[in-house]
JSON list of C-alpha atoms in Angstrom, two decimals:
[
{"chain": "A", "resi": 1, "resn": "GLN", "atom": "CA", "xyz": [102.63, -243.40, -71.44]},
{"chain": "A", "resi": 2, "resn": "ASP", "atom": "CA", "xyz": [104.13, -242.44, -68.20]},
{"chain": "A", "resi": 3, "resn": "ALA", "atom": "CA", "xyz": [106.14, -245.68, -68.09]},
{"chain": "A", "resi": 4, "resn": "ALA", "atom": "CA", "xyz": [107.33, -245.06, -71.51]},
{"chain": "A", "resi": 5, "resn": "ARG", "atom": "CA", "xyz": [108.52, -241.35, -70.32]},
{"chain": "A", "resi": 6, "resn": "SER", "atom": "CA", "xyz": [109.93, -242.90, -66.83]},
{"chain": "A", "resi": 7, "resn": "LYS", "atom": "CA", "xyz": [112.03, -245.36, -68.80]},
{"chain": "A", "resi": 8, "resn": "LEU", "atom": "CA", "xyz": [113.25, -242.74, -71.08]},
{"chain": "A", "resi": 9, "resn": "PHE", "atom": "CA", "xyz": [114.21, -240.39, -68.65]},
{"chain": "A", "resi": 10, "resn": "SER", "atom": "CA", "xyz": [116.03, -243.34, -66.48]},
{"chain": "A", "resi": 11, "resn": "LYS", "atom": "CA", "xyz": [118.21, -243.84, -69.96]},
{"chain": "A", "resi": 12, "resn": "LEU", "atom": "CA", "xyz": [118.95, -240.27, -70.19]},
{"chain": "A", "resi": 13, "resn": "SER", "atom": "CA", "xyz": [119.89, -240.08, -66.69]},
{"chain": "A", "resi": 14, "resn": "LYS", "atom": "CA", "xyz": [122.41, -243.15, -66.97]},
{"chain": "A", "resi": 15, "resn": "GLU", "atom": "CA", "xyz": [123.87, -241.22, -69.99]},
{"chain": "A", "resi": 16, "resn": "ILE", "atom": "CA", "xyz": [124.20, -237.88, -67.79]},
{"chain": "A", "resi": 17, "resn": "THR", "atom": "CA", "xyz": [125.78, -239.79, -64.81]},
{"chain": "A", "resi": 18, "resn": "VAL", "atom": "CA", "xyz": [128.13, -241.59, -67.03]},
{"chain": "A", "resi": 19, "resn": "ALA", "atom": "CA", "xyz": [129.24, -238.35, -68.84]},
{"chain": "A", "resi": 20, "resn": "ALA", "atom": "CA", "xyz": [129.51, -236.41, -65.53]},
{"chain": "A", "resi": 21, "resn": "LYS", "atom": "CA", "xyz": [131.91, -239.24, -64.13]},
{"chain": "A", "resi": 22, "resn": "MET", "atom": "CA", "xyz": [134.26, -239.71, -67.06]},
{"chain": "A", "resi": 23, "resn": "GLY", "atom": "CA", "xyz": [134.85, -235.80, -67.65]},
{"chain": "A", "resi": 24, "resn": "ASP", "atom": "CA", "xyz": [134.17, -232.50, -65.80]},
{"chain": "A", "resi": 25, "resn": "PRO", "atom": "CA", "xyz": [130.93, -232.07, -64.07]},
{"chain": "A", "resi": 26, "resn": "ASP", "atom": "CA", "xyz": [130.54, -228.64, -65.87]},
{"chain": "A", "resi": 27, "resn": "PRO", "atom": "CA", "xyz": [128.65, -228.92, -69.49]},
{"chain": "A", "resi": 28, "resn": "ASP", "atom": "CA", "xyz": [130.48, -226.11, -70.86]},
{"chain": "A", "resi": 29, "resn": "LYS", "atom": "CA", "xyz": [133.93, -227.66, -70.52]},
{"chain": "A", "resi": 30, "resn": "ASN", "atom": "CA", "xyz": [132.66, -231.40, -71.09]},
{"chain": "A", "resi": 31, "resn": "PRO", "atom": "CA", "xyz": [131.35, -232.10, -74.52]},
{"chain": "A", "resi": 32, "resn": "ARG", "atom": "CA", "xyz": [129.65, -235.49, -74.06]},
{"chain": "A", "resi": 33, "resn": "LEU", "atom": "CA", "xyz": [127.77, -233.88, -70.69]},
{"chain": "A", "resi": 34, "resn": "ARG", "atom": "CA", "xyz": [126.56, -231.37, -73.08]},
{"chain": "A", "resi": 35, "resn": "LEU", "atom": "CA", "xyz": [125.24, -233.27, -75.44]},
{"chain": "A", "resi": 36, "resn": "ALA", "atom": "CA", "xyz": [123.55, -235.58, -73.07]},
{"chain": "A", "resi": 37, "resn": "VAL", "atom": "CA", "xyz": [122.23, -232.46, -71.01]},
{"chain": "A", "resi": 38, "resn": "LYS", "atom": "CA", "xyz": [120.70, -231.04, -74.49]},
{"chain": "A", "resi": 39, "resn": "GLU", "atom": "CA", "xyz": [119.25, -234.44, -75.61]},
{"chain": "A", "resi": 40, "resn": "ALA", "atom": "CA", "xyz": [117.45, -234.56, -71.85]},
{"chain": "A", "resi": 41, "resn": "LYS", "atom": "CA", "xyz": [115.83, -231.05, -72.19]},
{"chain": "A", "resi": 42, "resn": "ALA", "atom": "CA", "xyz": [114.75, -231.77, -75.68]},
{"chain": "A", "resi": 43, "resn": "GLN", "atom": "CA", "xyz": [112.64, -234.74, -74.13]},
{"chain": "A", "resi": 44, "resn": "SER", "atom": "CA", "xyz": [111.28, -232.45, -71.60]},
{"chain": "A", "resi": 45, "resn": "MET", "atom": "CA", "xyz": [113.42, -233.93, -68.92]},
{"chain": "A", "resi": 46, "resn": "PRO", "atom": "CA", "xyz": [112.93, -231.83, -65.79]},
{"chain": "A", "resi": 47, "resn": "LYS", "atom": "CA", "xyz": [115.83, -229.57, -64.55]},
{"chain": "A", "resi": 48, "resn": "ASP", "atom": "CA", "xyz": [116.06, -230.64, -61.09]},
{"chain": "A", "resi": 49, "resn": "ASN", "atom": "CA", "xyz": [116.37, -234.56, -62.60]},
{"chain": "A", "resi": 50, "resn": "ILE", "atom": "CA", "xyz": [119.50, -233.41, -64.77]},
{"chain": "A", "resi": 51, "resn": "GLU", "atom": "CA", "xyz": [121.09, -231.59, -61.89]},
{"chain": "A", "resi": 52, "resn": "ARG", "atom": "CA", "xyz": [120.64, -234.51, -59.46]},
{"chain": "A", "resi": 53, "resn": "ALA", "atom": "CA", "xyz": [122.08, -236.67, -62.08]},
{"chain": "A", "resi": 54, "resn": "ILE", "atom": "CA", "xyz": [125.17, -234.44, -62.84]},
{"chain": "A", "resi": 55, "resn": "SER", "atom": "CA", "xyz": [125.66, -234.42, -59.03]},
{"chain": "A", "resi": 56, "resn": "LYS", "atom": "CA", "xyz": [125.20, -238.12, -58.53]},
{"chain": "A", "resi": 57, "resn": "GLY", "atom": "CA", "xyz": [128.21, -238.37, -61.46]},
{"chain": "A", "resi": 58, "resn": "ALA", "atom": "CA", "xyz": [130.50, -235.91, -60.14]},
{"chain": "A", "resi": 59, "resn": "GLY", "atom": "CA", "xyz": [129.94, -237.06, -56.52]},
{"chain": "A", "resi": 60, "resn": "GLY", "atom": "CA", "xyz": [130.79, -240.62, -57.29]},
{"chain": "A", "resi": 61, "resn": "GLU", "atom": "CA", "xyz": [128.15, -242.35, -55.71]},
{"chain": "A", "resi": 62, "resn": "GLY", "atom": "CA", "xyz": [125.36, -244.85, -56.54]},
{"chain": "A", "resi": 63, "resn": "GLU", "atom": "CA", "xyz": [126.09, -247.42, -59.28]},
{"chain": "A", "resi": 64, "resn": "SER", "atom": "CA", "xyz": [129.27, -247.45, -61.48]},
{"chain": "A", "resi": 65, "resn": "TYR", "atom": "CA", "xyz": [128.39, -247.08, -65.15]},
{"chain": "A", "resi": 66, "resn": "GLU", "atom": "CA", "xyz": [131.29, -247.45, -67.80]},
{"chain": "A", "resi": 67, "resn": "GLU", "atom": "CA", "xyz": [131.27, -247.28, -71.13]},
{"chain": "A", "resi": 68, "resn": "ILE", "atom": "CA", "xyz": [131.97, -250.72, -73.03]},
{"chain": "A", "resi": 69, "resn": "ARG", "atom": "CA", "xyz": [132.61, -251.06, -76.73]},
{"chain": "A", "resi": 70, "resn": "TYR", "atom": "CA", "xyz": [132.19, -254.51, -78.41]}
]
């Protein structure tokens, strides 16, 4: 069960990071980030994990995730 939660939190964290990189790191000004944060909170993701993902995306550090449409 913990492994499944970890996998879900990783997926949500990546989406938050991508949304923060693509737009403003403020959820009030970035609708995609607002939706990602809302979804993460609905899945009971801890607030510090959400804030860490936003700061990671805003700072430009870490992996480079880009949205690709096939």
